[in-house]
Tab-separated table of C-alpha atoms and ligand atoms in Angstrom:
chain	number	residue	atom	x	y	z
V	1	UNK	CA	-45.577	-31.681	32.307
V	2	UNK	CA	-45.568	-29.141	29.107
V	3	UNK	CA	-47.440	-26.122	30.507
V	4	UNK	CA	-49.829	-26.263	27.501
V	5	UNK	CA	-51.068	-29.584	28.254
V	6	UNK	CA	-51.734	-28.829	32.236
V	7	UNK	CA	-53.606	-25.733	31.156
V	8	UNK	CA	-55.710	-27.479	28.233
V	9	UNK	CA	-56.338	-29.845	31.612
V	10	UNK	CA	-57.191	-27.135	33.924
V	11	UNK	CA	-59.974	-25.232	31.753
V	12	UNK	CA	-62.430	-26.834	33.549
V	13	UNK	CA	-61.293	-26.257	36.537
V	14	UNK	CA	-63.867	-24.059	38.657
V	15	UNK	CA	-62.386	-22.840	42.229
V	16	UNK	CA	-65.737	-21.931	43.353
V	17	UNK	CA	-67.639	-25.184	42.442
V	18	UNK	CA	-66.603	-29.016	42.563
V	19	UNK	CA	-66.976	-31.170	39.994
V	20	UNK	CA	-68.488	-34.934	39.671
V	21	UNK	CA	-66.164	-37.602	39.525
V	22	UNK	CA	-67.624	-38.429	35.916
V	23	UNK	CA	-67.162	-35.434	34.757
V	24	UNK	CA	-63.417	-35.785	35.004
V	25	UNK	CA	-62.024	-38.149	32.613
V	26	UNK	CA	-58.657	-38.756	31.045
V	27	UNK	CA	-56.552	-35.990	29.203
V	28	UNK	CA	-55.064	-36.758	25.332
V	29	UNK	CA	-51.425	-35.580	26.197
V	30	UNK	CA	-49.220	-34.575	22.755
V	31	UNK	CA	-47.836	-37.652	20.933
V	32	UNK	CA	-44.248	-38.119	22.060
V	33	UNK	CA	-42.119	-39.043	18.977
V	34	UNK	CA	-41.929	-42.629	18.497
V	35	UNK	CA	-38.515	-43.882	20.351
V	36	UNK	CA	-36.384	-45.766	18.488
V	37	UNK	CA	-36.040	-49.584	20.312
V	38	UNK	CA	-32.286	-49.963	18.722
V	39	UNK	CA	-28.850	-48.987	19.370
V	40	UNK	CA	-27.866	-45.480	19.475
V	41	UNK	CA	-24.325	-44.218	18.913
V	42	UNK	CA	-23.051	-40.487	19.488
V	43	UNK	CA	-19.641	-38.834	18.904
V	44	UNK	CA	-19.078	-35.813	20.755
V	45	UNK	CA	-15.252	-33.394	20.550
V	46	UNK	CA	-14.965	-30.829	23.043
V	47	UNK	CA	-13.448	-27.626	22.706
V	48	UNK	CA	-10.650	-28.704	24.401
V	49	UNK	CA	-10.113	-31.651	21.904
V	50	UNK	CA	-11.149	-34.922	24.085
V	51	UNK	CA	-13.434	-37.323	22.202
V	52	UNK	CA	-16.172	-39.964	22.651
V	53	UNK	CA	-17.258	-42.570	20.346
V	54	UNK	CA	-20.350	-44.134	22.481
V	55	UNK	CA	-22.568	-47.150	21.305
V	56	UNK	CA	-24.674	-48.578	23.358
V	57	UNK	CA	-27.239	-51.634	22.792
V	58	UNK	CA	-29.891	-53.676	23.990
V	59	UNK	CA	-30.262	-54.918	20.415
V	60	UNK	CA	-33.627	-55.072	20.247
V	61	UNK	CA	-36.913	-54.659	21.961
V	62	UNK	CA	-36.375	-54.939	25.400
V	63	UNK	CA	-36.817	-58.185	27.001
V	64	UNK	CA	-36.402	-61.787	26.028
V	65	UNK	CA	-38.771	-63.495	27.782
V	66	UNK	CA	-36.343	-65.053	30.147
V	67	UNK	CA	-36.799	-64.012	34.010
V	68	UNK	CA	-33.272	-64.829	35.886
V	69	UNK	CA	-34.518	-67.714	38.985
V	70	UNK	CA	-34.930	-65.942	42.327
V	71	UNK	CA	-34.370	-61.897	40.889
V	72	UNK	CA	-38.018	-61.054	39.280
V	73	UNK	CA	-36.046	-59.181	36.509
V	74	UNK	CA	-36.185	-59.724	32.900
V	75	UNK	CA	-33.119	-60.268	30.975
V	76	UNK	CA	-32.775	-57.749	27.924
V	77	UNK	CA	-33.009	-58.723	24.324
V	78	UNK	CA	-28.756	-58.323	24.545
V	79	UNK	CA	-29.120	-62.247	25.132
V	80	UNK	CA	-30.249	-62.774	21.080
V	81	UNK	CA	-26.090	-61.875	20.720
V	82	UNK	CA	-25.194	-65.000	22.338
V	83	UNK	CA	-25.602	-68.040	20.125
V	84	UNK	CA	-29.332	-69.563	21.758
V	85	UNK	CA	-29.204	-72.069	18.903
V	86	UNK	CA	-25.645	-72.912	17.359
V	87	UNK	CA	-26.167	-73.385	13.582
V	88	UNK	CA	-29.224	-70.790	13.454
V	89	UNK	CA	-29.139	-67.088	11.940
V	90	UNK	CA	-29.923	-64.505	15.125
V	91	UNK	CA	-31.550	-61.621	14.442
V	92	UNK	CA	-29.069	-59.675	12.256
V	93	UNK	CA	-28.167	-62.997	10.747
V	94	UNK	CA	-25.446	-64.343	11.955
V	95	UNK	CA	-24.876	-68.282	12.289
V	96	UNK	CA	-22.631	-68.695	15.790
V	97	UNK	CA	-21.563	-71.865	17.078
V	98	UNK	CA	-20.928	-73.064	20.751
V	99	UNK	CA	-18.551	-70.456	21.485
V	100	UNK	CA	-20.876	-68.644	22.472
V	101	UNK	CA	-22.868	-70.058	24.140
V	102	UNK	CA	-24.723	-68.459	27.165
V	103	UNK	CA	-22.890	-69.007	30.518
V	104	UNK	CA	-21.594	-67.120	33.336
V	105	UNK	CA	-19.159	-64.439	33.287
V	106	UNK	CA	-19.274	-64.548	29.442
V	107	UNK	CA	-20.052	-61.517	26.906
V	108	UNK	CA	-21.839	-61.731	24.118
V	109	UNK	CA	-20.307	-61.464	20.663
V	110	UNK	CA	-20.914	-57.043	19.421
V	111	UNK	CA	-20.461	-56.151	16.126
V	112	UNK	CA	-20.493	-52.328	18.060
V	113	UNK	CA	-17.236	-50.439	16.595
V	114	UNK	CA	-17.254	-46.840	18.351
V	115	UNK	CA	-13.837	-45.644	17.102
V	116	UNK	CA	-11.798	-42.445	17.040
V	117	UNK	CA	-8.784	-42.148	14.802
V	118	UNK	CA	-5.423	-40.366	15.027
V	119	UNK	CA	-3.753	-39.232	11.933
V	120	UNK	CA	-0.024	-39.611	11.351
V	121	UNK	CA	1.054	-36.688	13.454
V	122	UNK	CA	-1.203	-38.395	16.420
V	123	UNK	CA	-3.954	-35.684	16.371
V	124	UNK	CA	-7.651	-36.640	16.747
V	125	UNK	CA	-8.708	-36.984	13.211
V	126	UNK	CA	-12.218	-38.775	13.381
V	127	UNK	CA	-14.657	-40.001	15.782
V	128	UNK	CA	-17.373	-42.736	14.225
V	129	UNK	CA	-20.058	-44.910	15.207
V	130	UNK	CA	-23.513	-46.554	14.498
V	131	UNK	CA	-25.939	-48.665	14.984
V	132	UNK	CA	-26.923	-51.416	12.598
V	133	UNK	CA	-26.392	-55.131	13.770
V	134	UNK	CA	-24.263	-56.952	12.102
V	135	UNK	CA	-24.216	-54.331	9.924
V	136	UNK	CA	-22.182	-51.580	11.910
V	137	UNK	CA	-19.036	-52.870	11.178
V	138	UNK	CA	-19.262	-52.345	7.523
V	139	UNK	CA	-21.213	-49.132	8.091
V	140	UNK	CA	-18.192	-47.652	10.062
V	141	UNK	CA	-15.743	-48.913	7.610
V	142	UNK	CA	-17.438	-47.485	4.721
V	143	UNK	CA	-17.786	-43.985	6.621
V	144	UNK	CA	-13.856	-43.995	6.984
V	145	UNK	CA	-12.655	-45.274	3.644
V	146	UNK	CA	-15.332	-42.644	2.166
V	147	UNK	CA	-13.568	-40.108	3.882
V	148	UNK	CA	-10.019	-40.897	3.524
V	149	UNK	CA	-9.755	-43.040	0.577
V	150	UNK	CA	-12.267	-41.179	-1.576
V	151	UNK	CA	-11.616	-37.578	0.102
V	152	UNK	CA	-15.640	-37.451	0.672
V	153	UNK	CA	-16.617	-34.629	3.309
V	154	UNK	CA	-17.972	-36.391	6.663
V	155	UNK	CA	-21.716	-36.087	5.339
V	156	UNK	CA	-21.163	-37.273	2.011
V	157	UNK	CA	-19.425	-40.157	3.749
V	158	UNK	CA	-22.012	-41.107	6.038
V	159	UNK	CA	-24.960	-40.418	3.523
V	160	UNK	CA	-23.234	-42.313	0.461
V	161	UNK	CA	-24.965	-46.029	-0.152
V	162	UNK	CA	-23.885	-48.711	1.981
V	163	UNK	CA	-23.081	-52.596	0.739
V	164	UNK	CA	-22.945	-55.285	3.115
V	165	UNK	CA	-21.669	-58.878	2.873
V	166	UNK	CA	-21.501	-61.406	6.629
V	167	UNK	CA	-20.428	-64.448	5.254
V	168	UNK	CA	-23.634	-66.069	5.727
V	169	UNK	CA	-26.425	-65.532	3.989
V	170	UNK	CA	-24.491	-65.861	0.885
V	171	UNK	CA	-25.350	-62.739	-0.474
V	172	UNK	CA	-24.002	-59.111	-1.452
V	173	UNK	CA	-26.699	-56.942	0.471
V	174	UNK	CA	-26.896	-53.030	-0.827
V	175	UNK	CA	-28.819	-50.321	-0.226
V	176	UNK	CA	-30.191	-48.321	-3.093
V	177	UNK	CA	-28.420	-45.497	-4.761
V	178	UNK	CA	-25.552	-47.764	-6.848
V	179	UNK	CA	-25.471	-47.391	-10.212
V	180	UNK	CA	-27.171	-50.359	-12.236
V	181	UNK	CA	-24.538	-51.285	-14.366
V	182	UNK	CA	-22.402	-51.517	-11.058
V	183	UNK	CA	-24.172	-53.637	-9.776
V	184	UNK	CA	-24.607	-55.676	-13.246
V	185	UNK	CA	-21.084	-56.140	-13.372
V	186	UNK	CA	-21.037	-57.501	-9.768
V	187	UNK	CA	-23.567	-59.779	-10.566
V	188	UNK	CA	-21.836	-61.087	-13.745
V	189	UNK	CA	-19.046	-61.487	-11.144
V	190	UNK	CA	-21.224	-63.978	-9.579
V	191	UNK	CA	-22.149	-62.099	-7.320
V	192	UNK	CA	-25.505	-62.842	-5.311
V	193	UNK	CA	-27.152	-58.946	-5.291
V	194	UNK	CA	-30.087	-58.407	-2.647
V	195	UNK	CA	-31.301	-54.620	-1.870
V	196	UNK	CA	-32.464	-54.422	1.536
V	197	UNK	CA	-33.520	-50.741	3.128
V	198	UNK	CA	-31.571	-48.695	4.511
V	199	UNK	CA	-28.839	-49.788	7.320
V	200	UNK	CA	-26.841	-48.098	9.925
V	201	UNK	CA	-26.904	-44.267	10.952
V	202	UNK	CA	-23.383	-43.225	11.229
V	203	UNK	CA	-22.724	-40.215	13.545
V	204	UNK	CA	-19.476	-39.394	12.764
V	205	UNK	CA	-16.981	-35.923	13.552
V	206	UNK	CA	-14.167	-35.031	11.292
V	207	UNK	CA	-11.580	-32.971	12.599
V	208	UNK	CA	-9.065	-30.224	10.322
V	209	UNK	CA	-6.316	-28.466	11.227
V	210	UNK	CA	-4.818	-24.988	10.148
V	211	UNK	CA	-1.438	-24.012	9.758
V	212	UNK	CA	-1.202	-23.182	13.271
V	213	UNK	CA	-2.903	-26.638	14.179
V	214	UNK	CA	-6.463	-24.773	15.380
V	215	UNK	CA	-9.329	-26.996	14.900
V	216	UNK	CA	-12.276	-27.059	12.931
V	217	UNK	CA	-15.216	-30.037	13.640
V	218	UNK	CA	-17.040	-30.965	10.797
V	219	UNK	CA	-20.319	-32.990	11.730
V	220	UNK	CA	-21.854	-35.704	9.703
V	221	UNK	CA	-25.212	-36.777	10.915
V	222	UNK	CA	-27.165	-40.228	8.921
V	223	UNK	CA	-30.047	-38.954	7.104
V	224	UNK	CA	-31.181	-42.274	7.310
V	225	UNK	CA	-32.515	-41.646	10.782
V	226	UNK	CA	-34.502	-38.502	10.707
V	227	UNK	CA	-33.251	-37.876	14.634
V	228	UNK	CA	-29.865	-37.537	14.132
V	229	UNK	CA	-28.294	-34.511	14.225
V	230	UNK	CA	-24.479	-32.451	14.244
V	231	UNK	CA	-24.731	-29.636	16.465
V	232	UNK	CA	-21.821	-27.559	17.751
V	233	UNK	CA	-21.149	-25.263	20.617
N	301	DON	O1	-23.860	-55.582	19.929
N	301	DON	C1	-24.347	-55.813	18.820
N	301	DON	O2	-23.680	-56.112	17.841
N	301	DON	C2	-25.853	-55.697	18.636
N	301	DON	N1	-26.515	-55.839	19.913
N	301	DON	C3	-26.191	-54.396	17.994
N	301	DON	C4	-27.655	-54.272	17.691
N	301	DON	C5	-27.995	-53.076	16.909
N	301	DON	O3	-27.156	-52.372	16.393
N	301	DON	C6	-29.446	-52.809	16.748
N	301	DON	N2	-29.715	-51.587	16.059
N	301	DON	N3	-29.879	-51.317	14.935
């Protein structure tokens, strides 16, 4: 549909003449951008001060090979979030038991954490989220103890390195950008230290308030993921 493309198709286009059948071929539309197949989260304030915190998932590639008896649809890869084989790491990891198990009516087990926070006086302080597996709930975390335990502005708190430990595997899982003898002294701790690429891409909204209590949104967007980005209105 860009107008660019349909003329580029229509040069040889002659009103006067036809044309053979093999002289029309196939067009080379414009590379779309490569969608991501993971979660997406977005945090939206608007001017009147109501907020969203949105993730949504279907974990993975879509489709898990299973086809429900008697519909002719495919289930999505959401099913990898129930435990298929008790015992056995999923896909971000985590070892689930019978619990949760597939069966009807049940949900599956969501690390997803959309959250908005108050402050003391009950006023909309911050609105978080991300993707990330397992991952997002440390990712989210981080994002908010950046901000108000370490007084980091929202970007700094969603770009700052993330560290990761589930429980199983065994192992203290960080990004890059910690200082080596940090991470020394962790592993002289005992520690188990693996770096792993980059996790997560926290969208987050951080909200101020002046004397008279008029807002001001400050956006963080995850330079991790080269699409996100904080606009405002
Ligand atoms: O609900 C969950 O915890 C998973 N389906 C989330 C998967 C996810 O974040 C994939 N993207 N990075």
């Amino acid at each position: 549909m860009d107008p660019a493309y349909v003329r580029s198709r229509m040069t040889t286009f002659d009103q006067a003449q036809t044309s053979t059948s093999e002289a029309v071929g196939h067009g080379t539309p414009p590379t779309l951008p490569t969608e991501s197949t993971e979660t997406t989260h977005y945090s939206i304030v608007d001017e009147a001060g109501n907020a969203v915190a949105v993730t949504y998932t279907i974990n993975d590639l879509y489709g898990s090979k299973l086809v429900v008896d008697g519909t002719g649809f495919f289930l999505n890869d959401e099913m990898d979030d129930f435990t298929s084989a008790p015992g056995e790491p999923n896909l971000w990891g985590l070892v689930q038991g019978e619990r949760n198990a597939v069966r009807p009516g049940a949900r599956p087990v969501s690390s997803m954490t959309p959250t908005i926070l108050e402050d003391p006086d009950g006023r909309l302080f911050m609105v978080v989220g991300s993707p990330g597996g397992a991952r997002i709930i440390t990712t989210v975390f981080q994002v908010i103890t950046n901000v108000i335990d370490y007084g980091m502005d929202i970007q700094d708190a969603v770009a700052a390195p993330r560290f990761h430990h589930q429980w199983l595997p065994d192992d203290l899982q960080v990004e890059q950008g910690f200082p080596d003898e940090q991470l020394d002294r962790l592993s002289e701790k005992g520690w188990e230290i693996r770096e792993i690429s980059t996790f997560g891409a926290a969208d987050a909204i951080m909200i101020e308030y002046n004397r008279v209590g008029v807002r001001t949104l400050y956006g963080g967007a995850d330079p991790r993921r080269e699409t996100d980005t904080a606009v405002g209105y």
